[in-house]
Amino acid sequence: MKSGSIYSGIRNKQISKILLGLVVLITILFFTLPLLSLLLRITPDEFIAAILKPEVQSAIYLSLLTAAASTVVIVLIGTPLAYLNARVSYRGRDFVETLLDLPIVLPPSVAGLALLVLFGRRGLIGAYLNDVGIAIIFTTFAVVLAQVFVAGPLYIRQAKTAFAMVDQVYESASRTLGASPLITFVKVTIPLAWTGLVSGVILAFARAIGEFGATIMVAGNLPGKTQTMPLAIYGLMQSDLTASIALSLVLISISCIILITIRLLAGRSA
Amino acid sequence: MLTARIEKQLRDYPLMIDLTVNRGEVLVLLGTNGSGKSTVLNLLAGLLTPDKGEISLNGIPIFRSEEGISCPPEERNIGYVFQDYALFPHMTVFDNIAYGLKMRKVPKEIIENQIQATLHDLGISHVRNERVTNLSGGQRQRVALARALIIQPHLLLLDEPLTALDPQARDKIRIELREQLITSNQPSILVTHSIKDAQIIGDKVIMLEKGSVIWTGRPEELESGSGVPDLEPLKCECDEYRDFGAIAID
């Protein structure tokens, strides 16, 4: 009786292990198999042929160009705000931070619609711009606008954390040694927050290059003008699946590089 | 010479202090944690702004509330050795010491020569190109002092400069520090909550409690005890330099 219960205990343990292993395996497959299926769907020759197609190349070029431009804009406008939020406790700071976080959680279609209502021909600002002959909607500029809107908050959030982690005593030391606030920021604060800032830049770039929903609403899907990689994947899906898969693989590669870089940076800062 | 008469309302109490420090003289601000000692240094350095009062260095006002004069920290030429030293962790020993000279646009060759001589005098030439994070407590203390002194400040402020050292190093460095401060021939203010620091390094002592001066005298009078307030809390901390809570600066 006693030995029987021992055996059934061992068997139960083995069954639990097998069940746990199955759950883990299914979970891993669920997340990796779709990506792997893309890789298995085309041959290297097909991939190269697809990548060389003009519409594919123009989508890659436009994506890299707009995502780079958006990232530069995000860094330029986001860094002062991130520093302010990290260092100054002004009235309404929490409210401002919540507003800035909103685009991160908003559905991209809502973000796109909001930009459309603001910058459209009859929009709050767009109407005035239209009067002076400036059109934003359905231009490459609109692509950048959409990317900045959805990716900016990621950088601002990360940069704020990076600045907040820099002990203010270093800035005080720099000031007493004769450095102005601006020189202190450049020579002391930025180098000490560097790893966090670079992570923020990479995250923002990744979000910008993958942006779809807001872009298609404010910029449309015009090849060579507003058709970025995610839009081209959607556009080519029915007419040229191979090209669509090739573009997906390019985006997956960029994502992998970004994730590895962030991991390396995180390891270095730790 | 430094003269200061300043007032500032802190979170829990008003800070009021009136002090004069002559060239080559070391004033020790003695008090327990939270008595306002470090705040006085930050007010003098321009890192905090007094509500009222006046601060003059060699007869030139660097702060005067009535006339709205308030020089920013970078224009005061005050050397400051922070608690835990605040050496820039992303720079080498050389770059840390050179920082203030570079801000003053001193030519490269002169910076090179001055730092070479300073490192030699302090006996730390071998760590010239080391990252400051690789230094021992004593070496970091020397680098911090060198960084503050090399700019030839009109006033030197030292906030608990011996706290981060082990007890053996502390005894030796106390004497060295006293010699360096006298040699610099500038007014110095040392913040500590150690009676021993006050006795060995100081020329005169101000005791602070909750932002107010409760005793002024000479270091040797601390020993005799005549009219000196209760020193028991300080004696205890003097022996062990235990856990300093962050001193409220505002």
XYZ file of C-alpha atoms in Angstrom, chain A:
270
model
C 0.000 0.000 0.000
C 2.777 2.331 1.062
C 5.003 1.503 -1.950
C 1.947 1.914 -4.239
C 1.353 5.448 -3.005
C 5.058 6.254 -3.512
C 4.856 5.019 -7.128
C 1.676 6.989 -7.817
C 3.372 10.064 -6.310
C 6.335 9.676 -8.681
C 3.963 9.114 -11.630
C 1.975 12.261 -10.715
C 5.196 14.248 -10.583
C 6.213 12.960 -14.015
C 2.790 13.790 -15.480
C 3.003 17.325 -14.015
C 6.443 17.770 -15.569
C 5.237 16.564 -18.975
C 2.157 18.818 -18.812
C 4.278 21.835 -17.820
C 6.725 21.059 -20.624
C 3.853 20.860 -23.127
C 2.428 24.210 -22.020
C 5.852 25.849 -22.305
C 6.438 24.292 -25.740
C 3.027 25.372 -27.072
C 3.581 28.900 -25.763
C 7.002 29.172 -27.396
C 5.657 27.747 -30.682
C 2.691 30.124 -30.616
C 5.015 33.115 -30.552
C 7.749 31.855 -32.871
C 5.992 29.652 -35.447
C 4.241 32.509 -37.309
C 7.561 34.302 -37.787
C 9.306 31.061 -38.698
C 6.599 30.277 -41.264
C 7.432 33.544 -43.037
C 11.060 32.520 -43.228
C 10.177 29.059 -44.567
C 7.722 30.411 -47.142
C 10.337 31.891 -49.508
C 13.744 30.823 -50.791
C 16.825 33.072 -50.563
C 16.652 33.670 -54.335
C 13.008 34.728 -54.126
C 13.871 36.993 -51.210
C 16.667 38.731 -53.143
C 14.499 39.076 -56.264
C 11.684 40.577 -54.191
C 13.964 42.988 -52.370
C 15.261 44.313 -55.697
C 11.771 45.289 -56.924
C 11.414 49.099 -57.174
C 8.252 49.339 -55.037
C 9.868 47.240 -52.310
C 13.081 49.263 -52.396
C 11.160 52.529 -52.279
C 9.192 51.280 -49.236
C 12.423 50.327 -47.448
C 14.039 53.659 -48.339
C 10.983 55.667 -47.266
C 10.673 53.735 -44.011
C 14.310 54.251 -43.067
C 14.176 57.910 -44.078
C 10.949 58.775 -42.230
C 11.812 56.733 -39.127
C 15.241 58.416 -38.941
C 13.691 61.864 -39.429
C 11.026 61.138 -36.792
C 13.654 59.934 -34.342
C 15.703 63.113 -34.810
C 12.579 65.268 -34.266
C 11.605 63.200 -31.217
C 15.063 63.604 -29.657
C 15.131 67.343 -30.359
C 11.692 68.110 -28.947
C 11.535 65.316 -26.380
C 14.875 65.736 -24.586
C 14.204 69.164 -23.002
C 10.743 68.034 -21.878
C 12.081 64.762 -20.466
C 14.764 66.673 -18.534
C 12.234 69.178 -17.233
C 9.942 66.398 -16.028
C 12.870 64.610 -14.377
C 14.245 67.662 -12.573
C 11.493 70.189 -11.928
C 8.389 69.394 -9.908
C 6.025 71.949 -11.409
C 2.295 72.111 -10.812
C 0.436 69.690 -13.076
C 3.486 67.569 -13.916
C 1.609 64.296 -13.324
C -1.172 65.479 -15.608
C 1.300 66.425 -18.357
C 3.032 63.050 -18.035
C -0.278 61.195 -18.287
C -1.207 63.185 -21.404
C 2.171 62.377 -22.937
C 1.736 58.674 -22.203
C -1.665 58.607 -23.874
C -0.421 57.953 -27.451
C 1.386 54.831 -26.156
C -1.881 53.176 -25.150
C -4.189 54.757 -27.745
C -5.281 52.520 -30.639
C -3.278 53.735 -33.689
C -6.507 54.348 -35.612
C -7.611 56.819 -32.923
C -4.227 58.547 -33.102
C -4.581 58.723 -36.896
C -8.089 60.118 -36.715
C -7.016 62.713 -34.130
C -4.180 63.893 -36.384
C -6.547 63.940 -39.349
C -9.047 66.101 -37.473
C -6.240 68.471 -36.432
C -4.270 68.697 -39.676
C -6.942 67.820 -42.262
C -8.072 70.445 -44.768
C -10.854 71.531 -42.453
C -8.966 70.663 -39.291
C -8.263 72.900 -36.324
C -4.799 73.823 -37.635
C -5.064 72.299 -41.104
C -7.709 74.852 -42.189
C -5.312 77.744 -41.537
C -2.427 75.928 -43.189
C -4.655 75.182 -46.174
C -5.421 78.920 -46.502
C -1.718 79.661 -46.926
C -1.277 76.783 -49.354
C 0.304 74.230 -46.998
C -1.103 70.714 -47.209
C 0.026 68.122 -44.685
C -2.331 65.190 -45.149
C -1.202 62.528 -47.662
C 2.401 63.791 -47.731
C 5.684 62.285 -46.541
C 5.588 64.938 -43.805
C 2.324 63.392 -42.569
C 4.140 60.043 -42.254
C 6.753 61.699 -40.020
C 4.008 63.475 -38.074
C 2.208 60.198 -37.362
C 5.446 58.477 -36.365
C 6.472 61.308 -34.030
C 3.033 61.259 -32.426
C 3.020 57.545 -31.634
C 6.765 56.999 -30.991
C 7.674 60.257 -29.199
C 6.141 59.349 -25.833
C 8.258 56.165 -25.689
C 11.456 58.221 -25.928
C 10.258 60.938 -23.535
C 9.319 58.335 -20.930
C 12.641 56.493 -21.226
C 14.708 59.706 -21.297
C 12.921 61.051 -18.222
C 13.818 57.880 -16.305
C 17.422 58.109 -17.524
C 17.748 61.751 -16.409
C 16.066 61.068 -13.065
C 18.667 58.386 -12.366
C 21.554 60.861 -12.711
C 22.449 62.050 -9.206
C 22.042 65.833 -9.108
C 25.214 66.170 -7.060
C 27.260 65.683 -10.274
C 25.453 68.605 -11.868
C 26.061 70.690 -8.734
C 29.760 69.760 -8.803
C 29.992 70.793 -12.456
C 28.349 74.165 -11.742
C 30.704 74.943 -8.831
C 33.650 74.104 -11.094
C 32.575 76.855 -13.493
C 30.267 75.156 -16.015
C 27.034 76.831 -17.119
C 23.790 74.833 -16.928
C 24.000 74.083 -20.681
C 27.627 72.893 -20.542
C 26.778 70.838 -17.455
C 23.927 69.234 -19.376
C 26.163 68.384 -22.335
C 29.309 67.317 -20.450
C 27.847 65.658 -17.362
C 24.119 64.904 -17.541
C 23.948 63.465 -21.062
C 27.017 61.194 -20.699
C 25.679 59.858 -17.384
C 22.212 59.249 -18.856
C 23.641 58.011 -22.169
C 22.685 54.328 -21.975
C 19.083 55.125 -21.066
C 18.849 57.799 -23.749
C 20.170 55.469 -26.448
C 17.652 52.808 -25.377
C 14.926 55.438 -25.715
C 16.134 56.420 -29.190
C 16.172 52.783 -30.318
C 12.696 52.120 -28.919
C 11.313 55.217 -30.610
C 12.958 54.281 -33.926
C 11.522 50.756 -33.676
C 8.043 52.076 -32.981
C 8.324 54.629 -35.803
C 9.517 52.153 -38.416
C 6.706 49.751 -37.550
C 3.967 52.413 -37.485
C 0.899 51.486 -39.579
C -2.509 52.573 -38.289
C -1.980 56.293 -37.788
C 0.150 56.554 -40.937
C -2.441 55.013 -43.263
C -5.085 57.388 -41.914
C -3.173 60.665 -42.211
C -0.782 59.856 -45.050
C -2.601 57.233 -47.086
C -0.789 54.438 -48.919
C 0.888 56.146 -51.865
C 3.872 54.189 -53.274
C 7.070 56.229 -53.266
C 5.475 59.031 -51.247
C 3.834 57.677 -48.123
C 4.023 53.894 -48.516
C 6.369 52.740 -45.766
C 7.290 49.082 -45.191
C 4.294 48.142 -42.989
C 1.941 49.793 -45.495
C 3.641 48.076 -48.432
C 3.321 44.697 -46.672
C -0.414 45.338 -46.402
C -0.679 46.671 -49.966
C 1.329 43.864 -51.608
C -0.253 41.047 -49.599
C -2.821 40.229 -52.266
C -0.920 41.108 -55.442
C 2.612 39.932 -54.561
C 2.803 37.781 -51.433
C 6.524 37.030 -51.926
C 7.414 40.733 -51.891
C 5.192 41.207 -48.852
C 6.989 38.368 -47.020
C 10.404 39.712 -48.040
C 9.513 43.102 -46.535
C 8.266 41.404 -43.369
C 11.594 39.612 -43.045
C 13.433 42.927 -43.390
C 11.306 44.384 -40.570
C 11.852 41.269 -38.431
C 15.632 41.611 -38.954
C 15.525 45.283 -37.914
C 13.489 44.340 -34.820
C 16.001 41.600 -33.916
C 18.924 44.025 -34.251
C 17.071 46.547 -32.060
C 16.285 43.976 -29.359
C 19.865 42.679 -29.285
C 21.235 46.219 -29.066
C 18.914 47.074 -26.167
C 19.918 43.874 -24.371
C 23.600 44.687 -24.846
C 23.059 48.237 -23.599
C 21.079 47.007 -20.599
C 23.867 44.556 -19.781
C 26.482 47.285 -20.028
C 24.597 49.690 -17.783
C 23.979 46.930 -15.227
